[in-house]
Amino acid sequence: MDFLSRAHIEMTEKYGAHNYKPIPVVIERGEGVWVWDVEGRKYIDMLSSYSALNQGHRHPRIMRALFEQSQRLTLTSRAFYNDVLGRFFKKMNEITGYDKTLPMNSGVEAVETALKIARKWGYYKKGVPKNDGEIIVMENNFHGRTITVITFSTTEQYRDGFGPYTPGFKVVKYGDISEIEKAINEKTIAVLMEPLQGEGGIIVPPDGYLKEVRELTREKGILLMLDEIQTGLGRTGKLFAYEWEDARPDILILGKALGGGVYPVSAVLTSDSIMEVITPGDHGSTFGGNPLGAAIAMASLDVIIDENLPENARVMGEYFMNELRKINSPIVEEVRGKGLMIGVQVKVHAREICEKLKDYGVLSYYAHDYVMRFAPPLVIKREEIDWAMERIEKVLKSY
Ligand SMILES: *Cc1c(COP(=O)(O)O)cnc(C)c1O
């Protein structure tokens, strides 16, 4: 490996915690779907930072919002009002139809926030005996890394060594409505799930499942909470993945691309009647809803809507998946996904393929050991997919 790359990698590993095991490439610049390493080599980004870069690297409109807001005001805390946050909330309402937004920073904070809102609603509105409620979650889920959230992970490594855990969660099989039905009792407050599991290996549930979950939760008087941190904001070919089945949740959780790949912004959206359980002092975050993040989030949303990114994701996703399915490789078992959230189930360690792809100029990553994932920025064009496909085909056929 080249001297410069090696120096950066060694420094990172020597002084940083080893909580990740990156593919050995050191990126110094990005633009659109492309990034360049410290030796000047060019790569196509097929991961998009797990969908945080739906708008591509350094989208001009988002960069302008960052720059302009940074010249005026960056932080007030929520002890005071600022002249950006209200406009951000209004835009969220106009785009999603949800009455109210609660802003946070990282995705997992938004998940924690949603869990708090649901629990308080359960006790104060639904009448579940206080501190005894249950929330139903799915096997193979990924909702982030806090202690409460890893409590209900079914990936052993995410939990191991981090107990004691938070009570009040029931894990059921994903994709089978009868499993949820059996798990519901008088203590049940809500169901939390991803409309399509991302980190779990790009798992698409059976057709009709989301709609069934929506109907069942409504009928039983419990909340449906969808974690669209990864699937939302255009990734699957609709603005939100729930639109594929008209399964609009009571509580919608967003993150990642809401910050346009620039700044961490997450949010929980719901109706007035649910959000009103949260009163001053119940919950908060020093940086949550800060004017810099709010300005960036507004620009990030504008780009998604004005550039029709959900539609591009749908069309390009179909094309990409078809091209992947045409590859005749002994190691490919299945190509699956929705929009530009694509998984390729392989028979060798997916990391090994990622490392080879990197040498050809394609940066991608894996979800679980045997699933390659392809999730480029949603601004990707057909020629750019072709550029990547040529190389992906070479690597997959080398087996
Ligand atoms: C990435 C992700 C999270 C966690 O977001 P962070 O910003 O890393 O905390 C939660 N849920 C889903 C579905 C995700 O993909």
PDB file of N, CA, C and O in Angstrom, residues 74-107:
ATOM      1  N   THR A  74     -25.044  29.532  14.718  1.00  0.00           N
ATOM      2  CA  THR A  74     -24.935  28.069  14.684  1.00  0.00           C
ATOM      3  C   THR A  74     -25.664  27.377  15.827  1.00  0.00           C
ATOM      4  O   THR A  74     -26.150  26.271  15.676  1.00  0.00           O
ATOM      5  N   LEU A  75     -25.725  28.019  16.977  1.00  0.00           N
ATOM      6  CA  LEU A  75     -26.295  27.320  18.133  1.00  0.00           C
ATOM      7  C   LEU A  75     -26.896  28.314  19.110  1.00  0.00           C
ATOM      8  O   LEU A  75     -26.298  29.356  19.390  1.00  0.00           O
ATOM      9  N   THR A  76     -28.082  27.973  19.595  1.00  0.00           N
ATOM     10  CA  THR A  76     -28.696  28.828  20.616  1.00  0.00           C
ATOM     11  C   THR A  76     -29.047  28.018  21.854  1.00  0.00           C
ATOM     12  O   THR A  76     -29.306  28.579  22.910  1.00  0.00           O
ATOM     13  N   SER A  77     -29.060  26.676  21.702  1.00  0.00           N
ATOM     14  CA  SER A  77     -29.707  25.750  22.628  1.00  0.00           C
ATOM     15  C   SER A  77     -31.209  26.015  22.541  1.00  0.00           C
ATOM     16  O   SER A  77     -31.638  27.025  21.983  1.00  0.00           O
ATOM     17  N   ARG A  78     -31.984  25.132  23.133  1.00  0.00           N
ATOM     18  CA  ARG A  78     -33.435  25.320  23.096  1.00  0.00           C
ATOM     19  C   ARG A  78     -33.907  26.194  24.260  1.00  0.00           C
ATOM     20  O   ARG A  78     -35.115  26.307  24.501  1.00  0.00           O
ATOM     21  N   ALA A  79     -32.964  26.784  24.973  1.00  0.00           N
ATOM     22  CA  ALA A  79     -33.366  27.737  26.015  1.00  0.00           C
ATOM     23  C   ALA A  79     -33.957  28.988  25.376  1.00  0.00           C
ATOM     24  O   ALA A  79     -34.674  29.747  26.022  1.00  0.00           O
ATOM     25  N   PHE A  80     -33.602  29.211  24.075  1.00  0.00           N
ATOM     26  CA  PHE A  80     -34.109  30.371  23.332  1.00  0.00           C
ATOM     27  C   PHE A  80     -34.654  29.884  21.996  1.00  0.00           C
ATOM     28  O   PHE A  80     -34.326  28.806  21.548  1.00  0.00           O
ATOM     29  N   TYR A  81     -35.460  30.715  21.374  1.00  0.00           N
ATOM     30  CA  TYR A  81     -35.904  30.433  20.000  1.00  0.00           C
ATOM     31  C   TYR A  81     -34.815  30.876  19.042  1.00  0.00           C
ATOM     32  O   TYR A  81     -33.960  31.686  19.392  1.00  0.00           O
ATOM     33  N   ASN A  82     -34.847  30.326  17.828  1.00  0.00           N
ATOM     34  CA  ASN A  82     -34.014  30.896  16.768  1.00  0.00           C
ATOM     35  C   ASN A  82     -34.866  31.030  15.507  1.00  0.00           C
ATOM     36  O   ASN A  82     -35.982  30.486  15.447  1.00  0.00           O
ATOM     37  N   ASP A  83     -34.357  31.718  14.512  1.00  0.00           N
ATOM     38  CA  ASP A  83     -35.192  32.045  13.343  1.00  0.00           C
ATOM     39  C   ASP A  83     -35.138  30.986  12.234  1.00  0.00           C
ATOM     40  O   ASP A  83     -35.557  31.251  11.118  1.00  0.00           O
ATOM     41  N   VAL A  84     -34.610  29.782  12.557  1.00  0.00           N
ATOM     42  CA  VAL A  84     -34.553  28.721  11.539  1.00  0.00           C
ATOM     43  C   VAL A  84     -35.439  27.535  11.916  1.00  0.00           C
ATOM     44  O   VAL A  84     -36.118  26.945  11.073  1.00  0.00           O
ATOM     45  N   LEU A  85     -35.450  27.200  13.203  1.00  0.00           N
ATOM     46  CA  LEU A  85     -36.087  25.955  13.636  1.00  0.00           C
ATOM     47  C   LEU A  85     -37.573  25.875  13.274  1.00  0.00           C
ATOM     48  O   LEU A  85     -38.047  24.843  12.794  1.00  0.00           O
ATOM     49  N   GLY A  86     -38.287  26.956  13.481  1.00  0.00           N
ATOM     50  CA  GLY A  86     -39.712  26.957  13.169  1.00  0.00           C
ATOM     51  C   GLY A  86     -39.956  26.675  11.695  1.00  0.00           C
ATOM     52  O   GLY A  86     -40.886  25.929  11.332  1.00  0.00           O
ATOM     53  N   ARG A  87     -39.106  27.243  10.856  1.00  0.00           N
ATOM     54  CA  ARG A  87     -39.253  27.019   9.403  1.00  0.00           C
ATOM     55  C   ARG A  87     -38.971  25.564   9.045  1.00  0.00           C
ATOM     56  O   ARG A  87     -39.613  24.978   8.182  1.00  0.00           O
ATOM     57  N   PHE A  88     -37.983  24.974   9.732  1.00  0.00           N
ATOM     58  CA  PHE A  88     -37.690  23.554   9.523  1.00  0.00           C
ATOM     59  C   PHE A  88     -38.905  22.696   9.926  1.00  0.00           C
ATOM     60  O   PHE A  88     -39.349  21.819   9.178  1.00  0.00           O
ATOM     61  N   PHE A  89     -39.479  22.963  11.093  1.00  0.00           N
ATOM     62  CA  PHE A  89     -40.654  22.204  11.539  1.00  0.00           C
ATOM     63  C   PHE A  89     -41.802  22.331  10.532  1.00  0.00           C
ATOM     64  O   PHE A  89     -42.480  21.352  10.223  1.00  0.00           O
ATOM     65  N   LYS A  90     -42.007  23.550  10.036  1.00  0.00           N
ATOM     66  CA  LYS A  90     -43.107  23.783   9.098  1.00  0.00           C
ATOM     67  C   LYS A  90     -42.873  22.994   7.803  1.00  0.00           C
ATOM     68  O   LYS A  90     -43.787  22.382   7.255  1.00  0.00           O
ATOM     69  N   LYS A  91     -41.620  22.980   7.347  1.00  0.00           N
ATOM     70  CA  LYS A  91     -41.301  22.226   6.134  1.00  0.00           C
ATOM     71  C   LYS A  91     -41.548  20.730   6.340  1.00  0.00           C
ATOM     72  O   LYS A  91     -42.085  20.049   5.470  1.00  0.00           O
ATOM     73  N   MET A  92     -41.153  20.237   7.497  1.00  0.00           N
ATOM     74  CA  MET A  92     -41.393  18.818   7.802  1.00  0.00           C
ATOM     75  C   MET A  92     -42.890  18.519   7.737  1.00  0.00           C
ATOM     76  O   MET A  92     -43.313  17.501   7.193  1.00  0.00           O
ATOM     77  N   ASN A  93     -43.681  19.412   8.300  1.00  0.00           N
ATOM     78  CA  ASN A  93     -45.136  19.233   8.286  1.00  0.00           C
ATOM     79  C   ASN A  93     -45.665  19.256   6.855  1.00  0.00           C
ATOM     80  O   ASN A  93     -46.481  18.415   6.458  1.00  0.00           O
ATOM     81  N   GLU A  94     -45.191  20.191   6.049  1.00  0.00           N
ATOM     82  CA  GLU A  94     -45.683  20.307   4.672  1.00  0.00           C
ATOM     83  C   GLU A  94     -45.312  19.071   3.849  1.00  0.00           C
ATOM     84  O   GLU A  94     -46.093  18.604   3.022  1.00  0.00           O
ATOM     85  N   ILE A  95     -44.119  18.552   4.085  1.00  0.00           N
ATOM     86  CA  ILE A  95     -43.653  17.428   3.277  1.00  0.00           C
ATOM     87  C   ILE A  95     -44.264  16.102   3.726  1.00  0.00           C
ATOM     88  O   ILE A  95     -44.608  15.256   2.905  1.00  0.00           O
ATOM     89  N   THR A  96     -44.394  15.922   5.040  1.00  0.00           N
ATOM     90  CA  THR A  96     -44.813  14.609   5.538  1.00  0.00           C
ATOM     91  C   THR A  96     -46.280  14.552   5.965  1.00  0.00           C
ATOM     92  O   THR A  96     -46.851  13.469   6.062  1.00  0.00           O
ATOM     93  N   GLY A  97     -46.848  15.694   6.283  1.00  0.00           N
ATOM     94  CA  GLY A  97     -48.213  15.694   6.802  1.00  0.00           C
ATOM     95  C   GLY A  97     -48.311  15.435   8.300  1.00  0.00           C
ATOM     96  O   GLY A  97     -49.393  15.534   8.880  1.00  0.00           O
ATOM     97  N   TYR A  98     -47.203  15.082   8.950  1.00  0.00           N
ATOM     98  CA  TYR A  98     -47.262  14.907  10.408  1.00  0.00           C
ATOM     99  C   TYR A  98     -47.338  16.280  11.080  1.00  0.00           C
ATOM    100  O   TYR A  98     -46.685  17.227  10.653  1.00  0.00           O
ATOM    101  N   ASP A  99     -48.138  16.350  12.167  1.00  0.00           N
ATOM    102  CA  ASP A  99     -48.350  17.631  12.847  1.00  0.00           C
ATOM    103  C   ASP A  99     -47.069  18.181  13.466  1.00  0.00           C
ATOM    104  O   ASP A  99     -46.802  19.370  13.409  1.00  0.00           O
ATOM    105  N   LYS A 100     -46.322  17.275  14.116  1.00  0.00           N
ATOM    106  CA  LYS A 100     -45.225  17.759  14.958  1.00  0.00           C
ATOM    107  C   LYS A 100     -43.917  16.990  14.744  1.00  0.00           C
ATOM    108  O   LYS A 100     -43.928  15.782  14.478  1.00  0.00           O
ATOM    109  N   THR A 101     -42.826  17.732  14.923  1.00  0.00           N
ATOM    110  CA  THR A 101     -41.479  17.161  14.808  1.00  0.00           C
ATOM    111  C   THR A 101     -40.732  17.369  16.119  1.00  0.00           C
ATOM    112  O   THR A 101     -40.791  18.450  16.699  1.00  0.00           O
ATOM    113  N   LEU A 102     -40.007  16.345  16.561  1.00  0.00           N
ATOM    114  CA  LEU A 102     -39.074  16.513  17.685  1.00  0.00           C
ATOM    115  C   LEU A 102     -37.676  16.246  17.138  1.00  0.00           C
ATOM    116  O   LEU A 102     -37.391  15.135  16.687  1.00  0.00           O
ATOM    117  N   PRO A 103     -36.804  17.262  17.133  1.00  0.00           N
ATOM    118  CA  PRO A 103     -35.496  17.121  16.493  1.00  0.00           C
ATOM    119  C   PRO A 103     -34.423  16.590  17.442  1.00  0.00           C
ATOM    120  O   PRO A 103     -34.356  16.982  18.607  1.00  0.00           O
ATOM    121  N   MET A 104     -33.589  15.695  16.924  1.00  0.00           N
ATOM    122  CA  MET A 104     -32.431  15.206  17.673  1.00  0.00           C
ATOM    123  C   MET A 104     -31.229  15.228  16.736  1.00  0.00           C
ATOM    124  O   MET A 104     -31.258  15.931  15.730  1.00  0.00           O
ATOM    125  N   ASN A 105     -30.199  14.467  17.018  1.00  0.00           N
ATOM    126  CA  ASN A 105     -28.973  14.513  16.224  1.00  0.00           C
ATOM    127  C   ASN A 105     -28.714  13.185  15.523  1.00  0.00           C
ATOM    128  O   ASN A 105     -28.883  13.060  14.328  1.00  0.00           O
ATOM    129  N   SER A 106     -28.342  12.173  16.296  1.00  0.00           N
ATOM    130  CA  SER A 106     -28.055  10.878  15.678  1.00  0.00           C
ATOM    131  C   SER A 106     -29.345  10.064  15.536  1.00  0.00           C
ATOM    132  O   SER A 106     -30.371  10.354  16.162  1.00  0.00           O
ATOM    133  N   GLY A 107     -29.256   9.027  14.727  1.00  0.00           N
ATOM    134  CA  GLY A 107     -30.401   8.163  14.508  1.00  0.00           C
ATOM    135  C   GLY A 107     -30.865   7.479  15.781  1.00  0.00           C
ATOM    136  O   GLY A 107     -32.055   7.459  16.101  1.00  0.00           O
TER     137      GLY A 107
END
